PDB file of C-alpha atoms in Angstrom:
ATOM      1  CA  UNK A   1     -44.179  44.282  93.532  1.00  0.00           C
ATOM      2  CA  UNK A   2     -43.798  40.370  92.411  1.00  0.00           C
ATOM      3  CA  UNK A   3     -41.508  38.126  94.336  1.00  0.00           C
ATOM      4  CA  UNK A   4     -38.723  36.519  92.434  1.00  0.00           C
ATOM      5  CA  UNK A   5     -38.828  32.650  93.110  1.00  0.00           C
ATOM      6  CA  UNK A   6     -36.645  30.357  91.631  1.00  0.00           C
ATOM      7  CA  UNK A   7     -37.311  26.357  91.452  1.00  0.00           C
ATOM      8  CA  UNK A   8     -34.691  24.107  91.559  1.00  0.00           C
ATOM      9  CA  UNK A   9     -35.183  20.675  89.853  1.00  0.00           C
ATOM     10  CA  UNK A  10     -33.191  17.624  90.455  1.00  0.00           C
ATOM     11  CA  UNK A  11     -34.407  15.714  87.168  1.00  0.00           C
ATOM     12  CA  UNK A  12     -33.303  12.677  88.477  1.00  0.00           C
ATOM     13  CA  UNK A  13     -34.493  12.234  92.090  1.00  0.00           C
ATOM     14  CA  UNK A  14     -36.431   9.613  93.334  1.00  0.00           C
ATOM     15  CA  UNK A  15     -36.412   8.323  89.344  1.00  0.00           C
ATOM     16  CA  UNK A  16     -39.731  10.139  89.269  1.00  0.00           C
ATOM     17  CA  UNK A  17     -40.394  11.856  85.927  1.00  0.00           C
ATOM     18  CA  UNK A  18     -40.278  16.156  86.143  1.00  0.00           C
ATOM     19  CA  UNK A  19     -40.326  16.695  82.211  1.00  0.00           C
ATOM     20  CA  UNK A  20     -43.944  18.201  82.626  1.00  0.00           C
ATOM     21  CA  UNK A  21     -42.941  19.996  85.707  1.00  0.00           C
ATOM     22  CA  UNK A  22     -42.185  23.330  83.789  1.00  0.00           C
ATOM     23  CA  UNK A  23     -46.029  23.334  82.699  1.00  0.00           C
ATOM     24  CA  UNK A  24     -47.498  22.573  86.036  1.00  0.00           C
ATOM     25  CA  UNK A  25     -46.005  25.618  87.091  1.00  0.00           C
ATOM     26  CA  UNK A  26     -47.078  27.753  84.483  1.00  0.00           C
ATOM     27  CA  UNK A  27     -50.367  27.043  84.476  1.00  0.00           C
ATOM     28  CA  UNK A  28     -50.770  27.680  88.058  1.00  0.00           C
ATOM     29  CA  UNK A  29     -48.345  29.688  89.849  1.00  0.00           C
ATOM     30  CA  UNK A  30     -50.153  33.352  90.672  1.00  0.00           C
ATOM     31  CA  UNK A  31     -47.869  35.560  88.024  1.00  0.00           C
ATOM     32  CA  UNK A  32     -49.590  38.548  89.843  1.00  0.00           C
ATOM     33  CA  UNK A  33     -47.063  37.675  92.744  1.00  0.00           C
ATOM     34  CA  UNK A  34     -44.367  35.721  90.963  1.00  0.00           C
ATOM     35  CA  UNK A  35     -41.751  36.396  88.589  1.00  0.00           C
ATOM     36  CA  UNK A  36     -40.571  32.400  88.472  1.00  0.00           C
ATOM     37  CA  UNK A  37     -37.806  31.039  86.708  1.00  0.00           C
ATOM     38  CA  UNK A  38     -36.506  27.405  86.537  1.00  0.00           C
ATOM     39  CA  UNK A  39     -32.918  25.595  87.279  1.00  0.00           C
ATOM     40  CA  UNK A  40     -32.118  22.221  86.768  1.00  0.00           C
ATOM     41  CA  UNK A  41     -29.378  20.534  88.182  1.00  0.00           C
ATOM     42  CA  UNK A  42     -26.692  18.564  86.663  1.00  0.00           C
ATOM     43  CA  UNK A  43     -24.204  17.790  89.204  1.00  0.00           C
ATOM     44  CA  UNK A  44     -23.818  16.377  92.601  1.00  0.00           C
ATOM     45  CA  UNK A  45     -23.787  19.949  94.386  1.00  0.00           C
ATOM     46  CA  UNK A  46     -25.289  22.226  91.649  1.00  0.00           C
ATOM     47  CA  UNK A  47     -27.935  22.841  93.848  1.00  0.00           C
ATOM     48  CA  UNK A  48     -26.041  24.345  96.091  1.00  0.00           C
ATOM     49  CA  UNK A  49     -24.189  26.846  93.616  1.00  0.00           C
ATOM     50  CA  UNK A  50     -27.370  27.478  92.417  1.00  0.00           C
ATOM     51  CA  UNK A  51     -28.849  28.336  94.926  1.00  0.00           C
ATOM     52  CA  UNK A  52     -25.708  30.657  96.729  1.00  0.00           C
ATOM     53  CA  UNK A  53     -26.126  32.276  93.193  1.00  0.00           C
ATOM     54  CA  UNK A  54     -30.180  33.172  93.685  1.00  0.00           C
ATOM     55  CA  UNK A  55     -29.178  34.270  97.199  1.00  0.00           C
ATOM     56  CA  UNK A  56     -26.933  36.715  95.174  1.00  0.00           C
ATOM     57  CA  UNK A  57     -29.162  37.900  93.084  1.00  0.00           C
ATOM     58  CA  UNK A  58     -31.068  38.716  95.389  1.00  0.00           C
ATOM     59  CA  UNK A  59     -34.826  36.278  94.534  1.00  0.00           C
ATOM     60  CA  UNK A  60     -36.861  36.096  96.895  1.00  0.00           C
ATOM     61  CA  UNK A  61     -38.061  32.315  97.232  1.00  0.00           C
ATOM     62  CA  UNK A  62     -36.259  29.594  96.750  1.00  0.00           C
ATOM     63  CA  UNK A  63     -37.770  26.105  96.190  1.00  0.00           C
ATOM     64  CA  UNK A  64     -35.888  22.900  96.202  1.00  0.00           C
ATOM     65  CA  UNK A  65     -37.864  20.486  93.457  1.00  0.00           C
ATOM     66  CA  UNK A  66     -36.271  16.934  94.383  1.00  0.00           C
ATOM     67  CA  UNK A  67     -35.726  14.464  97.105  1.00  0.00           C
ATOM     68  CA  UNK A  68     -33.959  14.692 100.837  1.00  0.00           C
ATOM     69  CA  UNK A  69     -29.951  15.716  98.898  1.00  0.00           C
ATOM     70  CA  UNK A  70     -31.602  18.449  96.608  1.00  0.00           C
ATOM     71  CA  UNK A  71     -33.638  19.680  99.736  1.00  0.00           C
ATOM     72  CA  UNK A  72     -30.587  19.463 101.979  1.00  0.00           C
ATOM     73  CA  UNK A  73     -28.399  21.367  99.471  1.00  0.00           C
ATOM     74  CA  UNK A  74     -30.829  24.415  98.812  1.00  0.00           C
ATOM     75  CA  UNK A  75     -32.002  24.511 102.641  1.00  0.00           C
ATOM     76  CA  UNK A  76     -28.118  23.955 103.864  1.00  0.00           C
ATOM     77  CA  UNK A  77     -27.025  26.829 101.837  1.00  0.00           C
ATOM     78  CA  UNK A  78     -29.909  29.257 102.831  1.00  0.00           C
ATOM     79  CA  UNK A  79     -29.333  29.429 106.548  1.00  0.00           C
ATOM     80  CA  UNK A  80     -29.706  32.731 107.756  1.00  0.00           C
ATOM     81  CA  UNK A  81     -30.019  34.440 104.575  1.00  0.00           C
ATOM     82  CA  UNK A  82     -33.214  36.140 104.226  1.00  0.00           C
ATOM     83  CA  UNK A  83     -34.652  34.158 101.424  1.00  0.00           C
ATOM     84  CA  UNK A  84     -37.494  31.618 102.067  1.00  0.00           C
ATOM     85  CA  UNK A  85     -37.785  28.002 101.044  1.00  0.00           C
ATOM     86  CA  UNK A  86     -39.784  26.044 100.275  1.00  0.00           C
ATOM     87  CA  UNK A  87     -40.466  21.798  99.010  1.00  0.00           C
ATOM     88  CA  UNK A  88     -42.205  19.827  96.683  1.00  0.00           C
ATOM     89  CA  UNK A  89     -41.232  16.765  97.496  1.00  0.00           C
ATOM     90  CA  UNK A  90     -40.338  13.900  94.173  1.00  0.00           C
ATOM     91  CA  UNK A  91     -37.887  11.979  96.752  1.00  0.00           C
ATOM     92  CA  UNK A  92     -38.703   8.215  97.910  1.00  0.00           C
ATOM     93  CA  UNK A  93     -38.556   8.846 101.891  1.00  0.00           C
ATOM     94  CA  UNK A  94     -39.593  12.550 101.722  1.00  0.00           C
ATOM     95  CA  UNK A  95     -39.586  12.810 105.752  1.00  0.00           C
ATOM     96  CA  UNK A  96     -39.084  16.387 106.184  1.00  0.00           C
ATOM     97  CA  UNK A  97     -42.195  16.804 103.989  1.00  0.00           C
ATOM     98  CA  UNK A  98     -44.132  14.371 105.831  1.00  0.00           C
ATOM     99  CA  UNK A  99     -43.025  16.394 109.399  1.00  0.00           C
ATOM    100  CA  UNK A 100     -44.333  19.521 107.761  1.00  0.00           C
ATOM    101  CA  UNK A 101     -47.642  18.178 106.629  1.00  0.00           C
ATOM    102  CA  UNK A 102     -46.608  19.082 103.141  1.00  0.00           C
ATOM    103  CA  UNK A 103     -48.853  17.883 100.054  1.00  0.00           C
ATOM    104  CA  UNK A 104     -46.859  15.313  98.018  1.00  0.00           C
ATOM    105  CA  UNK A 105     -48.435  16.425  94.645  1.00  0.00           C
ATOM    106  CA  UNK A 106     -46.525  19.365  92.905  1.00  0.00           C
ATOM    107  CA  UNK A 107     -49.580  20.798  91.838  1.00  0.00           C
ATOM    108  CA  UNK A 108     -50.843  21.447  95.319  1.00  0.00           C
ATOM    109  CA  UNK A 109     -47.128  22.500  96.315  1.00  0.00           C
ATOM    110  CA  UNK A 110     -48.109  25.487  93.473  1.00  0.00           C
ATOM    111  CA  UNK A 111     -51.735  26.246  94.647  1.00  0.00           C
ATOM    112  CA  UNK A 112     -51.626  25.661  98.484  1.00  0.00           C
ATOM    113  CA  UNK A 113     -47.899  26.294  99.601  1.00  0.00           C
ATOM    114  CA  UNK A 114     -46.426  28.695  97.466  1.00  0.00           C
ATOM    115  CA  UNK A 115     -49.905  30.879  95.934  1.00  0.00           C
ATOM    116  CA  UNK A 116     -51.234  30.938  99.047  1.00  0.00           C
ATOM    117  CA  UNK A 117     -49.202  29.385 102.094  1.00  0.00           C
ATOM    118  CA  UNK A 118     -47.480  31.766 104.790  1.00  0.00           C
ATOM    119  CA  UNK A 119     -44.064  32.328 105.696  1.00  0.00           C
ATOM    120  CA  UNK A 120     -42.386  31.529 109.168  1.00  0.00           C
ATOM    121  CA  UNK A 121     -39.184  30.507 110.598  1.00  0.00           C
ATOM    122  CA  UNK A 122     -37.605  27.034 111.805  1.00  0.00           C
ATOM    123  CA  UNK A 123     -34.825  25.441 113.454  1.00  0.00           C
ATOM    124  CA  UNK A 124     -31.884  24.032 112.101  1.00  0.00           C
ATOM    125  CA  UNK A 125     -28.797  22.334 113.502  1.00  0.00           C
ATOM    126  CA  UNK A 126     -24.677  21.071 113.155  1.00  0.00           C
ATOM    127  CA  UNK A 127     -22.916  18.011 113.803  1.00  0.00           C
ATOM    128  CA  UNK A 128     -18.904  19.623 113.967  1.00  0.00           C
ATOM    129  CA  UNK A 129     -20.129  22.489 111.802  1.00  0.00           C
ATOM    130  CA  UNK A 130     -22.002  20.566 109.136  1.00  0.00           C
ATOM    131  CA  UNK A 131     -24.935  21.969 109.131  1.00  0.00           C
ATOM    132  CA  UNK A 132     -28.337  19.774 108.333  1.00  0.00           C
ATOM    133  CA  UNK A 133     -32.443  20.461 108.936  1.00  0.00           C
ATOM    134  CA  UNK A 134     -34.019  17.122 110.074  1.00  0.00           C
ATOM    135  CA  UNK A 135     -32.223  14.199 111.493  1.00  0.00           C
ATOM    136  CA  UNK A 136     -28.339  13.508 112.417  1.00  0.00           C
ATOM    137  CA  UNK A 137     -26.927  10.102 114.228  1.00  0.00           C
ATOM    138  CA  UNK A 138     -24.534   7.949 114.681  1.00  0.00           C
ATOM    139  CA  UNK A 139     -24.402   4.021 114.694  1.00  0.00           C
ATOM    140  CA  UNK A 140     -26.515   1.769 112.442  1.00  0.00           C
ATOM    141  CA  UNK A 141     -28.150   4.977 110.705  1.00  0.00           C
ATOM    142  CA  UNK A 142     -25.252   5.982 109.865  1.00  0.00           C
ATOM    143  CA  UNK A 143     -23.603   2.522 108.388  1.00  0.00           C
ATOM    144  CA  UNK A 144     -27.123   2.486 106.233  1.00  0.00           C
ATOM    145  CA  UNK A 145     -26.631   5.750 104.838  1.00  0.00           C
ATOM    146  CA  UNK A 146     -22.881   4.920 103.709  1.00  0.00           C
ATOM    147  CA  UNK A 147     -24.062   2.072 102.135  1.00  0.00           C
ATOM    148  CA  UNK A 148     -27.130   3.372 100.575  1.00  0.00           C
ATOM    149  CA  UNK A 149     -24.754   5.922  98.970  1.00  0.00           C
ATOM    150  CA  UNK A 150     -23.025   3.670  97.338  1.00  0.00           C
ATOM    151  CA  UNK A 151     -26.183   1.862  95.671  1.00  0.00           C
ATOM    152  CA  UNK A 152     -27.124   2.752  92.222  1.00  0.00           C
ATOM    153  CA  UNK A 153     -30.651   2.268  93.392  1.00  0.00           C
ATOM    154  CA  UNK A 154     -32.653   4.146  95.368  1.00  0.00           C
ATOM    155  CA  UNK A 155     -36.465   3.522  97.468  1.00  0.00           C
ATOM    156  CA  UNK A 156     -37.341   1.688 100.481  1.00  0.00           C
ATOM    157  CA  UNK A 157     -36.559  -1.450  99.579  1.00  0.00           C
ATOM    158  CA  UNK A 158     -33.203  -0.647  99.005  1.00  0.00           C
ATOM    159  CA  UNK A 159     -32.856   0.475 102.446  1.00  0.00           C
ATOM    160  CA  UNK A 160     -35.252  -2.881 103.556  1.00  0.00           C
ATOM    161  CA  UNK A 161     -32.531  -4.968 101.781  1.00  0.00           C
ATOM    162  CA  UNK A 162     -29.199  -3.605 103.728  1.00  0.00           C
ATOM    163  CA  UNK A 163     -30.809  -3.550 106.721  1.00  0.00           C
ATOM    164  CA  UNK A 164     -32.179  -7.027 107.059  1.00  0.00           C
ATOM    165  CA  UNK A 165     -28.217  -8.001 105.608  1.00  0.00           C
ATOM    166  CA  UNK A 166     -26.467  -6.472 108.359  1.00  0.00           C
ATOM    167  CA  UNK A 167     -28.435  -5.988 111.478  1.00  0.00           C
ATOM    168  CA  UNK A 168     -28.202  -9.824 112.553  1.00  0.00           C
ATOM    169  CA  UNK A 169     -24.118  -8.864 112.778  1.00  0.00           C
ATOM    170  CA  UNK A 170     -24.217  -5.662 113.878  1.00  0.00           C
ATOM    171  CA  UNK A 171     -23.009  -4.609 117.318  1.00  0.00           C
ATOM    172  CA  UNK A 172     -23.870  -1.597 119.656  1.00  0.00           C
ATOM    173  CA  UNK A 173     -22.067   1.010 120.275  1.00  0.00           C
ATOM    174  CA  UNK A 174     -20.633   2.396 123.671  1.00  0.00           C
ATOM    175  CA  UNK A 175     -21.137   6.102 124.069  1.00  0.00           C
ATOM    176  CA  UNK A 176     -20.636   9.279 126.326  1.00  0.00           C
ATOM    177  CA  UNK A 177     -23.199  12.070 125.840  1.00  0.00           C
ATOM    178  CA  UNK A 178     -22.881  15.612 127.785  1.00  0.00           C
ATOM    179  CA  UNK A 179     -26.166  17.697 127.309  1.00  0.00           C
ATOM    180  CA  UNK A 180     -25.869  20.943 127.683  1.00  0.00           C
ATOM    181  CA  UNK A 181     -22.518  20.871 129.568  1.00  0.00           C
ATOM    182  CA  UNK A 182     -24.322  19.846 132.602  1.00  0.00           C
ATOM    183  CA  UNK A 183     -25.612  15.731 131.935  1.00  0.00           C
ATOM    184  CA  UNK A 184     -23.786  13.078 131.196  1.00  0.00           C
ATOM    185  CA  UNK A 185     -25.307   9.603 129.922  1.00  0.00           C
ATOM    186  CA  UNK A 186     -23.401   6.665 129.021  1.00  0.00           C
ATOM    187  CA  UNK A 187     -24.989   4.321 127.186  1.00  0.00           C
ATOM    188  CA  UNK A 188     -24.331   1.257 124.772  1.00  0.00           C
ATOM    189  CA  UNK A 189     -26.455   2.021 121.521  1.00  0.00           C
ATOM    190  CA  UNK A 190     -27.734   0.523 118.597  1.00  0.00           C
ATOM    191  CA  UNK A 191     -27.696   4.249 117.064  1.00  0.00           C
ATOM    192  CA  UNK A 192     -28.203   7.680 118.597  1.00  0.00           C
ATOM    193  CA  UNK A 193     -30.337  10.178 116.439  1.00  0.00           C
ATOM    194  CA  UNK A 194     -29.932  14.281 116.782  1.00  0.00           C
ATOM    195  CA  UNK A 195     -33.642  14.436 115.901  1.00  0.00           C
ATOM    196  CA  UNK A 196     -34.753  18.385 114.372  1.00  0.00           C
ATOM    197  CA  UNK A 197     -37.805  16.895 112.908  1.00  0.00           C
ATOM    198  CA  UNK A 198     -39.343  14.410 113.729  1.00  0.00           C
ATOM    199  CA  UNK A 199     -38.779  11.411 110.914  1.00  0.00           C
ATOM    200  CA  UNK A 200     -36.222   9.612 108.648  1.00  0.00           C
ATOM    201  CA  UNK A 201     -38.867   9.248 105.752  1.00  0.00           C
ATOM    202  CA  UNK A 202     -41.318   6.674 104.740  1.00  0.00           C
ATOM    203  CA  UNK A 203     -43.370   7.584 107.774  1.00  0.00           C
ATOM    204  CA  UNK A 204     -40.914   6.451 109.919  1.00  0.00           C
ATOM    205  CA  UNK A 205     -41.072   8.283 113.211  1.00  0.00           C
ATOM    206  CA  UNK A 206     -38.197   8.163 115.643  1.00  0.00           C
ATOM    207  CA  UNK A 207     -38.947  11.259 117.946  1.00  0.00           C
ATOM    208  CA  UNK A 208     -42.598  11.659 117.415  1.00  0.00           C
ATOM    209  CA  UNK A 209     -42.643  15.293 119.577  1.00  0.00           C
ATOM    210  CA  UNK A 210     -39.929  16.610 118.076  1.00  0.00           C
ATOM    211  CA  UNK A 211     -40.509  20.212 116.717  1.00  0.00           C
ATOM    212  CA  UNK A 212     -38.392  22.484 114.462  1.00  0.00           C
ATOM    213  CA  UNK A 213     -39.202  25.274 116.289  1.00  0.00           C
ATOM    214  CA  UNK A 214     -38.565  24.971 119.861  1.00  0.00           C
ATOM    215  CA  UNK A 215     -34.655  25.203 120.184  1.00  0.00           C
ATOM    216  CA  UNK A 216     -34.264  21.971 121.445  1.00  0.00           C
ATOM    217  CA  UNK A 217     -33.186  18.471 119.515  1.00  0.00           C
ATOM    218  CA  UNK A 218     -34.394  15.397 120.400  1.00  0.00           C
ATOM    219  CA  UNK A 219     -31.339  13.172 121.803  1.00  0.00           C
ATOM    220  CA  UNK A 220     -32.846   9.446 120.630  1.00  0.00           C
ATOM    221  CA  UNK A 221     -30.671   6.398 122.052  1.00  0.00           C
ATOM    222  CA  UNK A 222     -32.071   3.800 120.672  1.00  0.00           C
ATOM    223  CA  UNK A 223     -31.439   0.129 121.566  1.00  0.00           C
ATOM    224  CA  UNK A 224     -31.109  -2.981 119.782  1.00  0.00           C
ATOM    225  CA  UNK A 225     -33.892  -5.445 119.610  1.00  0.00           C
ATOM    226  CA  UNK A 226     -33.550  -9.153 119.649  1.00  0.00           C
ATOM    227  CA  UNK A 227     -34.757 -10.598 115.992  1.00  0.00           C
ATOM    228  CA  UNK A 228     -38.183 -11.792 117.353  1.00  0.00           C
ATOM    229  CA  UNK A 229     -38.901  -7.831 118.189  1.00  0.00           C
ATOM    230  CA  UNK A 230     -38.199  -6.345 115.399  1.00  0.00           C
ATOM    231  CA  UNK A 231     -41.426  -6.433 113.516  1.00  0.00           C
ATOM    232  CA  UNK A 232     -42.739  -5.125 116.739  1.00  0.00           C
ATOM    233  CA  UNK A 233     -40.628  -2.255 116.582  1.00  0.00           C
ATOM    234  CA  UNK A 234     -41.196  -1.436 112.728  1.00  0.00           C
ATOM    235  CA  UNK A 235     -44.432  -0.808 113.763  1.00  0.00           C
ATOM    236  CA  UNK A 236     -44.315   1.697 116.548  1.00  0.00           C
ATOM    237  CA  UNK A 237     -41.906   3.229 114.518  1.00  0.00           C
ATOM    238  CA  UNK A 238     -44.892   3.581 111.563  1.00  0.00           C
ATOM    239  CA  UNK A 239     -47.481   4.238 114.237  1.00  0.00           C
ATOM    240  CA  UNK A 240     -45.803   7.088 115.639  1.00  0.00           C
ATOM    241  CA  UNK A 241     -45.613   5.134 118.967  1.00  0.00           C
ATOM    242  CA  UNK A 242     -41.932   4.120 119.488  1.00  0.00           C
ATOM    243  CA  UNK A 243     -41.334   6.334 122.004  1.00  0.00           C
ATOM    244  CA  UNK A 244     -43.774   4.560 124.163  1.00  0.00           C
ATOM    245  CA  UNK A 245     -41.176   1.552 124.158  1.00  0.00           C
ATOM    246  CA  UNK A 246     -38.297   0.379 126.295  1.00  0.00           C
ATOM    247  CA  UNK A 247     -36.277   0.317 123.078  1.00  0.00           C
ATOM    248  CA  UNK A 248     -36.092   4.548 122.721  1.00  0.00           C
ATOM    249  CA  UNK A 249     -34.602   6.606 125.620  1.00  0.00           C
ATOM    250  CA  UNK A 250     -35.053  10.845 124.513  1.00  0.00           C
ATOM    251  CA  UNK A 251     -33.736  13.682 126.087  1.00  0.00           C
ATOM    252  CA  UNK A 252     -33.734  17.382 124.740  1.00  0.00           C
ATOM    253  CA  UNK A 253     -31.057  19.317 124.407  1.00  0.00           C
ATOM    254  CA  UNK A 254     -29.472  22.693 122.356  1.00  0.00           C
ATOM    255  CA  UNK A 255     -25.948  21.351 122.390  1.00  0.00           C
ATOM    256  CA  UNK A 256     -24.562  17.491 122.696  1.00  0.00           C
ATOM    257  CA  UNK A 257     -20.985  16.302 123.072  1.00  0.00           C
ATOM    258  CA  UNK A 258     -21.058  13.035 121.318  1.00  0.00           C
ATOM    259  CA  UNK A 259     -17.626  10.955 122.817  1.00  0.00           C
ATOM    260  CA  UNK A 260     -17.634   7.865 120.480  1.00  0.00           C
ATOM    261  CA  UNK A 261     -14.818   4.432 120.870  1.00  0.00           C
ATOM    262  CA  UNK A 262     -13.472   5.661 117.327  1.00  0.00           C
ATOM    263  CA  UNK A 263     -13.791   7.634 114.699  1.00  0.00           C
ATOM    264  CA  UNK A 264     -16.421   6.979 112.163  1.00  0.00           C
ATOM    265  CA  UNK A 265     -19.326   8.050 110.358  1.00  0.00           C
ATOM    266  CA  UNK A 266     -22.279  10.331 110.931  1.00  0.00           C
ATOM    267  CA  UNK A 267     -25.638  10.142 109.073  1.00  0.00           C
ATOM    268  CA  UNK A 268     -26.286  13.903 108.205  1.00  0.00           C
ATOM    269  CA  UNK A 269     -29.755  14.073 106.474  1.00  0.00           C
ATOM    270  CA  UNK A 270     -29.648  10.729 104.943  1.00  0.00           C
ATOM    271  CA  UNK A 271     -25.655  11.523 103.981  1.00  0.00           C
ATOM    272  CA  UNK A 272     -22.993   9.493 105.582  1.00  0.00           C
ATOM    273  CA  UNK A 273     -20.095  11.766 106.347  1.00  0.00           C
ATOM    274  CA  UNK A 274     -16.927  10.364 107.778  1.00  0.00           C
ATOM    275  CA  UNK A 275     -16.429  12.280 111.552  1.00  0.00           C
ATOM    276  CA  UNK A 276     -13.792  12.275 113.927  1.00  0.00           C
ATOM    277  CA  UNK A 277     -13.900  10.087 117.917  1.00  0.00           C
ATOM    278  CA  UNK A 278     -15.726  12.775 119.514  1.00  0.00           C
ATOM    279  CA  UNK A 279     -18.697  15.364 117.652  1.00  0.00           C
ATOM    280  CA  UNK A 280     -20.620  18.129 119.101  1.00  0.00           C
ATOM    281  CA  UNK A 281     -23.808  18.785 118.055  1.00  0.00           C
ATOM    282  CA  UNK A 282     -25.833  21.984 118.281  1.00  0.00           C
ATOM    283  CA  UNK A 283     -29.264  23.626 117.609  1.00  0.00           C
ATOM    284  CA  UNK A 284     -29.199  26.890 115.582  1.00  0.00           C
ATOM    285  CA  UNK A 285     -32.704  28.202 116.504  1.00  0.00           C
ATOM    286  CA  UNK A 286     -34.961  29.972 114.225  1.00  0.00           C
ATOM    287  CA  UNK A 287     -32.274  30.218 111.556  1.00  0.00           C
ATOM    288  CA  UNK A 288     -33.887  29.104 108.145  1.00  0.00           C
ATOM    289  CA  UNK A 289     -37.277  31.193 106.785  1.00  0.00           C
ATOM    290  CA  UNK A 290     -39.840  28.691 105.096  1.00  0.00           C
ATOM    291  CA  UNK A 291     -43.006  29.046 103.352  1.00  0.00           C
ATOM    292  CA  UNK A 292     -45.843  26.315 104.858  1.00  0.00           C
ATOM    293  CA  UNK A 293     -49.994  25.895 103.686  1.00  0.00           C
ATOM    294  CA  UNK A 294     -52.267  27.670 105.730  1.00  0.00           C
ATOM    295  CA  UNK A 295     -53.908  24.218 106.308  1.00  0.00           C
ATOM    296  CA  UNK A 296     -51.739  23.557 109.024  1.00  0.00           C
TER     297      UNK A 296
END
């Protein structure tokens, strides 16, 4: 019997072009296993109705066909249903694709992931009940994301250009963390991450060893460098090597009580969401079914 799978296309993310996407799927999905069909969105948060709606209906794959919203919309909505997703990544950042050693070519998506890939489980996560799949934090992230939001465009440089305008002024945080119930660190913080995978995108690696399938999240603090070691740090960050620095502290834990000096917001998968003083964040283990190439 063929599986149902359903892609769903953000037309507009990472302002790449998808107008040919319909054929590449055609001509290569395997329609001896597939009955496909195609969505595209129009709306901030179609993809999730769209997708509650193939989880109703019962298909069997569902594939989010856009950058990190679109894949944190379908993936969001799917936890612990018994559908399995899947990516092809047209964002800018694309981290969680980079963590899973996805290709970044639709085409290969079609022939490698989805024709001919296998189907396992990962971890996913909350910060107050919000759920998310790669990266939460608090701090600088999280003053990025909110103002990335708000900017009509999109790509690295965007995020190069806030950045560089307000990390000279910015000042570190003063938090409380309990791990597990049992540790408490207190700590003054450029910006602590929640880290599921192990990346915010563009290659940037912030936990290097963290895995989406060992229960655990990677607790990142992450201190602020003087200007004359910044470029240092950009690159460890790149090179996969930050954690060998005195600028990353990480522990591991399934749950985190986050006590902040005010309220303020969280970056939730790239999404600044306004939280309350204190958060508690938590590991839901082996919650979300995905489909990932043999290759790896």
């Amino acid at each position: 019997m063929r599986e149902k799978i359903l892609f769903i296309v953000n037309p507009i993310s990472g302002h790449h072009d998808k107008t040919d996407f319909p054929n590449i799927v055609d001509s290569l999905i395997d329609k001896d296993k597939f009955d496909y069909s195609i969505s595209f969105t129009e709306y901030g948060g179609h993809a999730k109705e769209l997708t509650a709606n193939a989880i109703a209906d019962d298909v069997d794959i569902i594939v989010a066909v856009g950058g990190d919203g679109t894949i944190n919309e379908v993936a969001t909505t799917m936890i612990g249903s018994r559908q399995t997703f899947t990516i092809v990544p047209y964002g800018s950042g694309n981290g969680l694709a980079h963590h899973l050693h996805l290709p970044l070519k639709p085409q290969k998506i079609i022939t490698n992931v989805i024709n001919n890939g296998f189907k396992t489980k990962i971890d996913t996560a909350t910060v107050n009940g919000v759920p998310y799949i790669s990266i939460a934090g608090v701090g600088f992230d999280a003053l990025i994301a909110d103002y990335f939001a708000k900017d009509p465009n999109r790509g690295f440089m965007t995020y190069v250009k806030f950045i560089t305008e307000e990390y000279p002024r910015f000042k570190p945080g003063h938090y409380k963390l309990i791990l597990d119930d049992t540790k408490e660190i207190e700590c003054d913080a450029m910006f602590i991450s929640f880290a599921n995978s192990n990346q915010f995108g563009y290659n940037a690696a912030i936990s290097p060893h963290a895995s989406l399938n060992d229960g655990l999240l990677d607790v990142c603090i992450f201190k602020k460098p003087n200007l004359l070691e910044v470029g240092f740090v950009a690159e460890r960050l790149i090179t996969n090597r930050i954690d060998k620095t005195k600028f990353v502290e990480i522990h591991k834990a399934k749950k985190i009580n986050v006590i902040r000096e005010k309220e303020d917001f969280a970056n939730i998968d790239g999404e600044a969401i306004m939280m309350p003083k204190d958060v508690i964040v938590k590991i839901n283990e082996l919650s979300l079914n995905i489909l990932l190439p043999n290759t790896i």
